[in-house]
CSV table of N, CA and C in Angstrom, one decimal:
chain,number,residue,atom,x,y,z
S,1,MET,N,-160.1,49.1,141.3
S,1,MET,CA,-159.2,49.5,140.2
S,1,MET,C,-160.1,49.9,139.0
S,2,GLY,N,-160.4,51.2,139.0
S,2,GLY,CA,-161.3,51.8,138.0
S,2,GLY,C,-160.6,52.1,136.7
S,3,ILE,N,-161.3,52.6,135.8
S,3,ILE,CA,-160.8,53.0,134.5
S,3,ILE,C,-160.2,54.4,134.6
S,4,ASN,N,-159.0,54.6,134.1
S,4,ASN,CA,-158.3,55.9,134.2
S,4,ASN,C,-158.4,56.7,132.9
S,5,PHE,N,-159.0,57.9,133.0
S,5,PHE,CA,-159.2,58.7,131.8
S,5,PHE,C,-158.3,59.9,131.9
S,6,ASP,N,-157.1,59.7,132.5
S,6,ASP,CA,-156.1,60.8,132.6
S,6,ASP,C,-155.3,61.0,131.3
S,7,LEU,N,-155.6,62.1,130.6
S,7,LEU,CA,-154.9,62.4,129.3
S,7,LEU,C,-153.4,62.6,129.5
S,8,LYS,N,-153.0,62.9,130.7
S,8,LYS,CA,-151.5,63.1,130.9
S,8,LYS,C,-150.8,61.8,130.6
S,9,VAL,N,-151.4,60.7,130.7
S,9,VAL,CA,-150.7,59.4,130.5
S,9,VAL,C,-150.4,59.2,129.0
S,10,ILE,N,-151.2,59.7,128.2
S,10,ILE,CA,-151.0,59.5,126.7
S,10,ILE,C,-150.6,60.8,126.0
S,11,LYS,N,-150.2,61.8,126.8
S,11,LYS,CA,-149.9,63.2,126.2
S,11,LYS,C,-148.9,63.2,125.1
S,12,ILE,N,-147.8,62.5,125.2
S,12,ILE,CA,-146.8,62.5,124.2
S,12,ILE,C,-147.3,61.9,122.9
S,13,GLY,N,-147.9,60.8,123.0
S,13,GLY,CA,-148.4,60.1,121.7
S,13,GLY,C,-149.6,61.0,121.2
S,14,LEU,N,-150.4,61.6,122.0
S,14,LEU,CA,-151.5,62.4,121.6
S,14,LEU,C,-151.0,63.7,120.9
S,15,LEU,N,-149.9,64.3,121.4
S,15,LEU,CA,-149.4,65.5,120.8
S,15,LEU,C,-148.8,65.2,119.5
S,16,ILE,N,-148.0,64.1,119.4
S,16,ILE,CA,-147.4,63.8,118.1
S,16,ILE,C,-148.5,63.4,117.0
S,17,THR,N,-149.5,62.7,117.5
S,17,THR,CA,-150.6,62.3,116.6
S,17,THR,C,-151.3,63.5,116.1
S,18,LEU,N,-151.6,64.5,117.0
S,18,LEU,CA,-152.4,65.7,116.6
S,18,LEU,C,-151.5,66.5,115.6
S,19,LEU,N,-150.2,66.6,115.9
S,19,LEU,CA,-149.4,67.4,115.0
S,19,LEU,C,-149.3,66.7,113.6
S,20,SER,N,-149.3,65.4,113.5
S,20,SER,CA,-149.4,64.7,112.3
S,20,SER,C,-150.7,64.9,111.5
S,21,LEU,N,-151.8,64.9,112.3
S,21,LEU,CA,-153.1,65.2,111.7
S,21,LEU,C,-153.1,66.6,111.2
S,22,ILE,N,-152.6,67.6,111.9
S,22,ILE,CA,-152.5,69.0,111.4
S,22,ILE,C,-151.7,69.1,110.2
S,23,PHE,N,-150.6,68.3,110.1
S,23,PHE,CA,-149.7,68.3,108.9
S,23,PHE,C,-150.5,67.8,107.7
S,24,GLY,N,-151.2,66.7,107.9
S,24,GLY,CA,-152.0,66.1,106.8
S,24,GLY,C,-153.1,67.0,106.3
S,25,ILE,N,-153.8,67.6,107.2
S,25,ILE,CA,-154.9,68.5,106.9
S,25,ILE,C,-154.3,69.8,106.3
S,26,GLY,N,-153.2,70.3,106.8
S,26,GLY,CA,-152.5,71.4,106.3
S,26,GLY,C,-152.0,71.3,104.8
S,27,LEU,N,-151.5,70.1,104.5
S,27,LEU,CA,-151.1,69.8,103.2
S,27,LEU,C,-152.4,69.8,102.2
S,28,GLY,N,-153.5,69.3,102.7
S,28,GLY,CA,-154.7,69.3,101.9
S,28,GLY,C,-155.2,70.7,101.6
S,29,ILE,N,-155.1,71.6,102.6
S,29,ILE,CA,-155.5,73.0,102.5
S,29,ILE,C,-154.5,73.6,101.5
S,30,ALA,N,-153.2,73.4,101.7
S,30,ALA,CA,-152.2,74.0,100.8
S,30,ALA,C,-152.4,73.5,99.3
S,31,PHE,N,-152.8,72.2,99.1
S,31,PHE,CA,-153.1,71.8,97.8
S,31,PHE,C,-154.3,72.5,97.2
S,32,GLY,N,-155.3,72.7,98.0
S,32,GLY,CA,-156.5,73.4,97.5
S,32,GLY,C,-156.2,74.9,97.2
S,33,ALA,N,-155.4,75.5,98.0
S,33,ALA,CA,-155.1,76.9,97.9
S,33,ALA,C,-154.0,77.2,96.8
S,34,LYS,N,-153.0,76.4,96.9
S,34,LYS,CA,-151.8,76.7,96.0
S,34,LYS,C,-151.1,75.5,95.5
S,35,GLU,N,-151.9,74.6,94.8
S,35,GLU,CA,-151.3,73.4,94.3
S,35,GLU,C,-150.2,73.7,93.3
S,36,GLU,N,-150.3,74.8,92.6
S,36,GLU,CA,-149.3,75.1,91.6
S,36,GLU,C,-147.9,75.4,92.2
S,37,VAL,N,-147.9,75.8,93.5
S,37,VAL,CA,-146.6,76.0,94.1
S,37,VAL,C,-145.8,74.6,94.2
S,38,PHE,N,-146.5,73.6,94.6
S,38,PHE,CA,-145.9,72.2,94.6
S,38,PHE,C,-145.5,71.8,93.3
S,39,LYS,N,-146.4,71.9,92.3
S,39,LYS,CA,-146.1,71.5,90.9
S,39,LYS,C,-145.0,72.3,90.3
S,40,ASN,N,-144.9,73.6,90.6
S,40,ASN,CA,-143.8,74.4,90.1
S,40,ASN,C,-142.5,74.0,90.7
S,41,TYR,N,-142.5,73.7,92.0
S,41,TYR,CA,-141.3,73.3,92.6
S,41,TYR,C,-140.7,72.0,91.9
S,42,ILE,N,-141.6,71.1,91.6
S,42,ILE,CA,-141.2,69.9,91.0
S,42,ILE,C,-140.7,70.2,89.6
S,43,SER,N,-141.4,70.9,88.8
S,43,SER,CA,-141.0,71.3,87.4
S,43,SER,C,-139.7,72.0,87.4
S,44,GLU,N,-139.5,73.0,88.2
S,44,GLU,CA,-138.3,73.8,88.2
S,44,GLU,C,-137.1,73.0,88.5
S,45,ASN,N,-137.2,72.1,89.5
S,45,ASN,CA,-136.1,71.3,89.9
S,45,ASN,C,-135.8,70.2,88.9
S,46,ILE,N,-136.8,69.7,88.3
S,46,ILE,CA,-136.6,68.7,87.2
S,46,ILE,C,-135.8,69.3,86.1
S,47,LYS,N,-136.2,70.6,85.7
S,47,LYS,CA,-135.5,71.3,84.6
S,47,LYS,C,-134.1,71.6,85.0
S,48,ALA,N,-133.8,71.8,86.3
S,48,ALA,CA,-132.5,72.1,86.8
S,48,ALA,C,-131.6,70.9,86.8
S,49,ASN,N,-132.2,69.7,86.9
S,49,ASN,CA,-131.5,68.4,86.9
S,49,ASN,C,-132.0,67.4,85.9
S,50,PRO,N,-132.0,67.7,84.7
S,50,PRO,CA,-132.7,66.8,83.7
S,50,PRO,C,-132.0,65.5,83.5
S,51,ALA,N,-130.7,65.4,83.8
S,51,ALA,CA,-130.0,64.2,83.6
S,51,ALA,C,-130.4,63.0,84.5
S,52,VAL,N,-131.1,63.4,85.6
S,52,VAL,CA,-131.5,62.3,86.6
S,52,VAL,C,-133.0,62.0,86.6
S,53,HIS,N,-133.7,62.5,85.5
S,53,HIS,CA,-135.1,62.4,85.5
S,53,HIS,C,-135.5,61.8,84.1
S,54,ASP,N,-136.7,61.1,84.1
S,54,ASP,CA,-137.3,60.6,82.9
S,54,ASP,C,-138.7,61.3,82.8
S,55,GLU,N,-139.5,60.8,81.8
S,55,GLU,CA,-140.8,61.4,81.5
S,55,GLU,C,-141.8,61.2,82.6
S,56,LYS,N,-141.6,60.2,83.5
S,56,LYS,CA,-142.5,59.8,84.5
S,56,LYS,C,-142.2,60.6,85.8
S,57,SER,N,-141.1,61.3,85.9
S,57,SER,CA,-140.6,61.9,87.2
S,57,SER,C,-141.7,62.9,87.7
S,58,LYS,N,-142.1,63.8,86.9
S,58,LYS,CA,-143.0,64.8,87.4
S,58,LYS,C,-144.3,64.3,88.1
S,59,ASP,N,-144.9,63.3,87.4
S,59,ASP,CA,-146.1,62.7,88.0
S,59,ASP,C,-145.8,61.9,89.2
S,60,LYS,N,-144.7,61.1,89.2
S,60,LYS,CA,-144.4,60.3,90.3
S,60,LYS,C,-144.0,61.1,91.6
S,61,ILE,N,-143.3,62.2,91.4
S,61,ILE,CA,-142.9,63.1,92.5
S,61,ILE,C,-144.1,63.8,93.0
S,62,TRP,N,-145.0,64.2,92.2
S,62,TRP,CA,-146.3,64.8,92.6
S,62,TRP,C,-147.0,63.8,93.5
S,63,ARG,N,-147.0,62.6,93.1
S,63,ARG,CA,-147.7,61.5,93.9
S,63,ARG,C,-147.1,61.4,95.3
S,64,TYR,N,-145.8,61.6,95.4
S,64,TYR,CA,-145.1,61.5,96.7
S,64,TYR,C,-145.7,62.5,97.8
S,65,VAL,N,-145.9,63.7,97.3
S,65,VAL,CA,-146.5,64.7,98.3
S,65,VAL,C,-148.0,64.4,98.6
S,66,GLN,N,-148.7,63.8,97.6
S,66,GLN,CA,-150.0,63.4,97.8
S,66,GLN,C,-150.1,62.3,98.8
S,67,ARG,N,-149.1,61.4,98.7
S,67,ARG,CA,-149.1,60.3,99.7
S,67,ARG,C,-148.8,60.8,101.1
S,68,ALA,N,-147.9,61.8,101.2
S,68,ALA,CA,-147.7,62.4,102.5
S,68,ALA,C,-149.0,62.9,103.1
S,69,HIS,N,-149.8,63.6,102.3
S,69,HIS,CA,-151.1,64.1,102.8
S,69,HIS,C,-152.0,63.0,103.1
S,70,PHE,N,-152.2,62.0,102.2
S,70,PHE,CA,-153.2,60.9,102.5
S,70,PHE,C,-152.8,60.1,103.7
S,71,HIS,N,-151.5,59.7,103.7
S,71,HIS,CA,-151.1,58.9,104.9
S,71,HIS,C,-151.1,59.6,106.2
S,72,SER,N,-150.7,60.9,106.2
S,72,SER,CA,-150.6,61.7,107.4
S,72,SER,C,-152.0,61.8,108.0
S,73,ALA,N,-153.0,62.2,107.2
S,73,ALA,CA,-154.3,62.4,107.7
S,73,ALA,C,-154.9,61.1,108.1
S,74,GLY,N,-154.8,60.0,107.3
S,74,GLY,CA,-155.4,58.7,107.5
S,74,GLY,C,-154.8,58.0,108.7
S,75,ILE,N,-153.4,58.0,108.8
S,75,ILE,CA,-152.8,57.3,109.9
S,75,ILE,C,-153.0,58.0,111.2
S,76,ALA,N,-153.0,59.3,111.2
S,76,ALA,CA,-153.2,60.1,112.4
S,76,ALA,C,-154.7,59.9,112.9
S,77,ALA,N,-155.6,59.9,112.0
S,77,ALA,CA,-157.0,59.7,112.4
S,77,ALA,C,-157.2,58.3,113.0
S,78,TYR,N,-156.7,57.3,112.4
S,78,TYR,CA,-156.7,56.0,112.9
S,78,TYR,C,-156.0,55.9,114.3
S,79,SER,N,-154.9,56.5,114.4
S,79,SER,CA,-154.1,56.5,115.6
S,79,SER,C,-154.8,57.2,116.8
S,80,LEU,N,-155.6,58.2,116.5
S,80,LEU,CA,-156.4,58.9,117.5
S,80,LEU,C,-157.4,57.9,118.1
S,81,ALA,N,-158.0,57.0,117.2
S,81,ALA,CA,-158.9,56.0,117.7
S,81,ALA,C,-158.2,55.0,118.6
S,82,LEU,N,-157.0,54.6,118.2
S,82,LEU,CA,-156.2,53.7,119.0
S,82,LEU,C,-155.8,54.3,120.4
S,83,LEU,N,-155.5,55.6,120.4
S,83,LEU,CA,-155.1,56.3,121.6
S,83,LEU,C,-156.3,56.3,122.6
S,84,LEU,N,-157.5,56.5,122.0
S,84,LEU,CA,-158.7,56.5,122.9
S,84,LEU,C,-159.0,55.1,123.5
S,85,ILE,N,-158.7,54.1,122.7
S,85,ILE,CA,-158.8,52.7,123.2
S,85,ILE,C,-157.8,52.5,124.3
S,86,ILE,N,-156.6,53.0,124.1
S,86,ILE,CA,-155.6,52.8,125.1
S,86,ILE,C,-156.0,53.6,126.4
S,87,LEU,N,-156.5,54.8,126.2
S,87,LEU,CA,-156.9,55.7,127.3
S,87,LEU,C,-157.9,55.0,128.2
S,88,VAL,N,-158.9,54.3,127.6
S,88,VAL,CA,-160.0,53.7,128.4
S,88,VAL,C,-159.7,52.3,128.8
S,89,SER,N,-158.5,51.8,128.4
S,89,SER,CA,-158.2,50.4,128.7
S,89,SER,C,-157.7,50.3,130.2
S,90,LYS,N,-157.6,49.1,130.6
S,90,LYS,CA,-157.2,48.8,132.0
S,90,LYS,C,-155.7,48.5,132.1
S,91,MET,N,-154.9,49.0,131.1
S,91,MET,CA,-153.5,48.8,131.1
S,91,MET,C,-152.9,49.7,132.2
S,92,LYS,N,-151.7,49.3,132.7
S,92,LYS,CA,-151.0,50.2,133.6
S,92,LYS,C,-150.6,51.5,132.9
S,93,ASP,N,-150.5,52.5,133.7
S,93,ASP,CA,-150.2,53.8,133.2
S,93,ASP,C,-148.9,53.8,132.4
S,94,SER,N,-147.9,53.1,132.8
S,94,SER,CA,-146.6,53.0,132.1
S,94,SER,C,-146.8,52.3,130.8
S,95,ALA,N,-147.6,51.3,130.7
S,95,ALA,CA,-147.9,50.6,129.4
S,95,ALA,C,-148.7,51.6,128.5
S,96,LYS,N,-149.6,52.3,129.0
S,96,LYS,CA,-150.4,53.3,128.2
S,96,LYS,C,-149.4,54.3,127.7
S,97,SER,N,-148.6,54.8,128.5
S,97,SER,CA,-147.6,55.9,128.1
S,97,SER,C,-146.7,55.4,126.9
S,98,PHE,N,-146.2,54.2,127.1
S,98,PHE,CA,-145.3,53.6,126.1
S,98,PHE,C,-146.0,53.4,124.8
S,99,SER,N,-147.2,52.7,124.9
S,99,SER,CA,-147.9,52.4,123.7
S,99,SER,C,-148.4,53.6,123.0
S,100,SER,N,-148.8,54.6,123.7
S,100,SER,CA,-149.3,55.9,123.0
S,100,SER,C,-148.1,56.6,122.4
S,101,THR,N,-147.0,56.6,123.0
S,101,THR,CA,-145.8,57.2,122.4
S,101,THR,C,-145.4,56.5,121.1
S,102,MET,N,-145.4,55.2,121.1
S,102,MET,CA,-145.1,54.4,120.0
S,102,MET,C,-146.1,54.6,118.8
S,103,ILE,N,-147.3,54.7,119.2
S,103,ILE,CA,-148.3,55.1,118.2
S,103,ILE,C,-148.1,56.5,117.6
S,104,GLY,N,-147.8,57.4,118.5
S,104,GLY,CA,-147.5,58.7,118.0
S,104,GLY,C,-146.3,58.8,117.1
S,105,ILE,N,-145.2,58.0,117.4
S,105,ILE,CA,-144.1,58.0,116.5
S,105,ILE,C,-144.4,57.3,115.2
S,106,GLY,N,-145.3,56.4,115.2
S,106,GLY,CA,-145.8,55.7,114.0
S,106,GLY,C,-146.5,56.7,113.0
S,107,THR,N,-147.1,57.8,113.6
S,107,THR,CA,-147.7,58.7,112.7
S,107,THR,C,-146.7,59.6,112.0
S,108,LEU,N,-145.5,59.5,112.3
S,108,LEU,CA,-144.4,60.3,111.6
S,108,LEU,C,-144.0,59.7,110.3
S,109,TYR,N,-144.4,58.5,110.0
S,109,TYR,CA,-144.1,57.8,108.7
S,109,TYR,C,-144.3,58.7,107.5
S,110,PRO,N,-145.5,59.4,107.4
S,110,PRO,CA,-145.7,60.2,106.2
S,110,PRO,C,-144.6,61.3,105.9
S,111,LEU,N,-143.9,61.6,106.9
S,111,LEU,CA,-142.8,62.6,106.7
S,111,LEU,C,-141.8,62.0,105.7
S,112,SER,N,-141.6,60.7,105.7
S,112,SER,CA,-140.7,60.1,104.7
S,112,SER,C,-141.2,60.4,103.3
S,113,TRP,N,-142.5,60.4,103.0
S,113,TRP,CA,-143.0,60.7,101.7
S,113,TRP,C,-142.8,62.2,101.4
S,114,TYR,N,-143.0,63.0,102.4
S,114,TYR,CA,-142.8,64.4,102.1
S,114,TYR,C,-141.3,64.7,101.9
S,115,LEU,N,-140.4,64.1,102.6
S,115,LEU,CA,-139.0,64.2,102.4
S,115,LEU,C,-138.6,63.7,101.0
S,116,MET,N,-139.2,62.6,100.5
S,116,MET,CA,-138.9,62.1,99.2
S,116,MET,C,-139.4,63.1,98.1
S,117,PHE,N,-140.6,63.7,98.4
S,117,PHE,CA,-141.1,64.8,97.5
S,117,PHE,C,-140.1,65.9,97.4
S,118,TYR,N,-139.6,66.3,98.5
S,118,TYR,CA,-138.7,67.5,98.6
S,118,TYR,C,-137.4,67.1,97.9
S,119,LEU,N,-136.8,65.9,98.1
S,119,LEU,CA,-135.5,65.6,97.6
S,119,LEU,C,-135.5,65.1,96.1
S,120,ALA,N,-136.6,64.4,95.7
S,120,ALA,CA,-136.6,63.7,94.4
S,120,ALA,C,-136.3,64.6,93.2
S,121,PRO,N,-136.9,65.8,93.1
S,121,PRO,CA,-136.6,66.6,92.0
S,121,PRO,C,-135.1,67.0,91.9
S,122,ARG,N,-134.4,67.0,93.0
S,122,ARG,CA,-133.0,67.4,93.0
S,122,ARG,C,-132.0,66.3,92.9
S,123,ILE,N,-132.3,65.1,93.4
S,123,ILE,CA,-131.3,64.0,93.5
S,123,ILE,C,-131.8,62.8,92.8
S,124,ARG,N,-133.0,62.6,92.3
S,124,ARG,CA,-133.5,61.5,91.6
S,124,ARG,C,-134.5,60.8,92.5
S,125,ARG,N,-135.5,60.2,91.8
S,125,ARG,CA,-136.5,59.5,92.6
S,125,ARG,C,-136.0,58.3,93.4
S,126,VAL,N,-135.2,57.5,92.8
S,126,VAL,CA,-134.6,56.3,93.5
S,126,VAL,C,-133.7,56.8,94.7
S,127,SER,N,-132.9,57.8,94.5
S,127,SER,CA,-132.0,58.3,95.5
S,127,SER,C,-132.8,58.9,96.7
S,128,SER,N,-134.0,59.5,96.4
S,128,SER,CA,-134.8,60.0,97.5
S,128,SER,C,-135.3,58.9,98.4
S,129,HIS,N,-135.6,57.8,97.8
S,129,HIS,CA,-136.1,56.6,98.6
S,129,HIS,C,-135.0,56.1,99.5
S,130,ARG,N,-133.8,56.2,99.0
S,130,ARG,CA,-132.6,55.6,99.8
S,130,ARG,C,-131.9,56.6,100.6
S,131,TYR,N,-132.4,57.9,100.6
S,131,TYR,CA,-131.7,58.9,101.4
S,131,TYR,C,-131.8,58.5,102.9
S,132,ILE,N,-130.7,58.8,103.6
S,132,ILE,CA,-130.6,58.3,104.9
S,132,ILE,C,-131.7,58.7,105.9
S,133,LEU,N,-132.2,59.9,105.7
S,133,LEU,CA,-133.3,60.3,106.6
S,133,LEU,C,-134.6,59.7,106.3
S,134,SER,N,-134.9,59.5,105.0
S,134,SER,CA,-136.1,58.8,104.5
S,134,SER,C,-136.0,57.4,105.0
S,135,ASP,N,-134.9,56.7,104.8
S,135,ASP,CA,-134.7,55.3,105.3
S,135,ASP,C,-134.9,55.2,106.8
S,136,THR,N,-134.3,56.2,107.5
S,136,THR,CA,-134.4,56.1,109.0
S,136,THR,C,-135.8,56.3,109.5
S,137,ILE,N,-136.6,57.2,108.9
S,137,ILE,CA,-138.0,57.4,109.3
S,137,ILE,C,-138.7,56.1,109.0
S,138,ILE,N,-138.5,55.5,107.9
S,138,ILE,CA,-139.3,54.3,107.5
S,138,ILE,C,-138.8,53.1,108.4
S,139,ASN,N,-137.5,53.0,108.6
S,139,ASN,CA,-137.1,51.9,109.5
S,139,ASN,C,-137.5,52.0,110.9
S,140,ILE,N,-137.5,53.2,111.5
S,140,ILE,CA,-138.0,53.4,112.8
S,140,ILE,C,-139.5,53.0,112.9
S,141,ASN,N,-140.3,53.4,112.0
S,141,ASN,CA,-141.7,53.1,112.0
S,141,ASN,C,-142.0,51.6,111.8
S,142,THR,N,-141.2,51.0,110.9
S,142,THR,CA,-141.4,49.6,110.6
S,142,THR,C,-141.0,48.7,111.8
S,143,SER,N,-139.8,49.1,112.4
S,143,SER,CA,-139.3,48.4,113.6
S,143,SER,C,-140.2,48.5,114.8
S,144,GLU,N,-140.8,49.7,114.9
S,144,GLU,CA,-141.7,50.0,116.0
S,144,GLU,C,-142.9,49.1,116.1
S,145,THR,N,-143.4,48.7,114.9
S,145,THR,CA,-144.5,47.8,114.9
S,145,THR,C,-144.1,46.4,115.5
S,146,LEU,N,-142.9,46.0,115.3
S,146,LEU,CA,-142.4,44.8,115.9
S,146,LEU,C,-142.4,44.8,117.4
S,147,ILE,N,-142.1,46.0,118.0
S,147,ILE,CA,-142.0,46.2,119.4
S,147,ILE,C,-143.4,46.1,120.0
S,148,GLU,N,-144.4,46.7,119.4
S,148,GLU,CA,-145.8,46.6,120.0
S,148,GLU,C,-146.3,45.3,119.8
């Protein structure tokens, strides 16, 4: 019973993780190239909805998209290491596939921060945290850690 290095076993988790890493790196490149696009989006939508914002809104919402970038790149990089450990482990292929898929799904958590960045200027910071899709992404990723 040798060690199995078949990438097909972890392909779903690997694909999701690599897409998350590309998302995080892509956001970083976008910040470097066109940070003002993000900040203008925030400013314009805060001006369009002043009743639901305070003086902290602009900075806090900008921080949401930064968190999406930091968490996406960081979690995906860490998850790649976990996937490599799973790949070289002596686990059954079915367990490798399940674990790698769960890890891949876990890398989607930063999408909740991006969604909050997108929604907050329009509907309020607190409401963006409680938005059904934001909550669903967070709950799936939190519950998933209990499964593993």
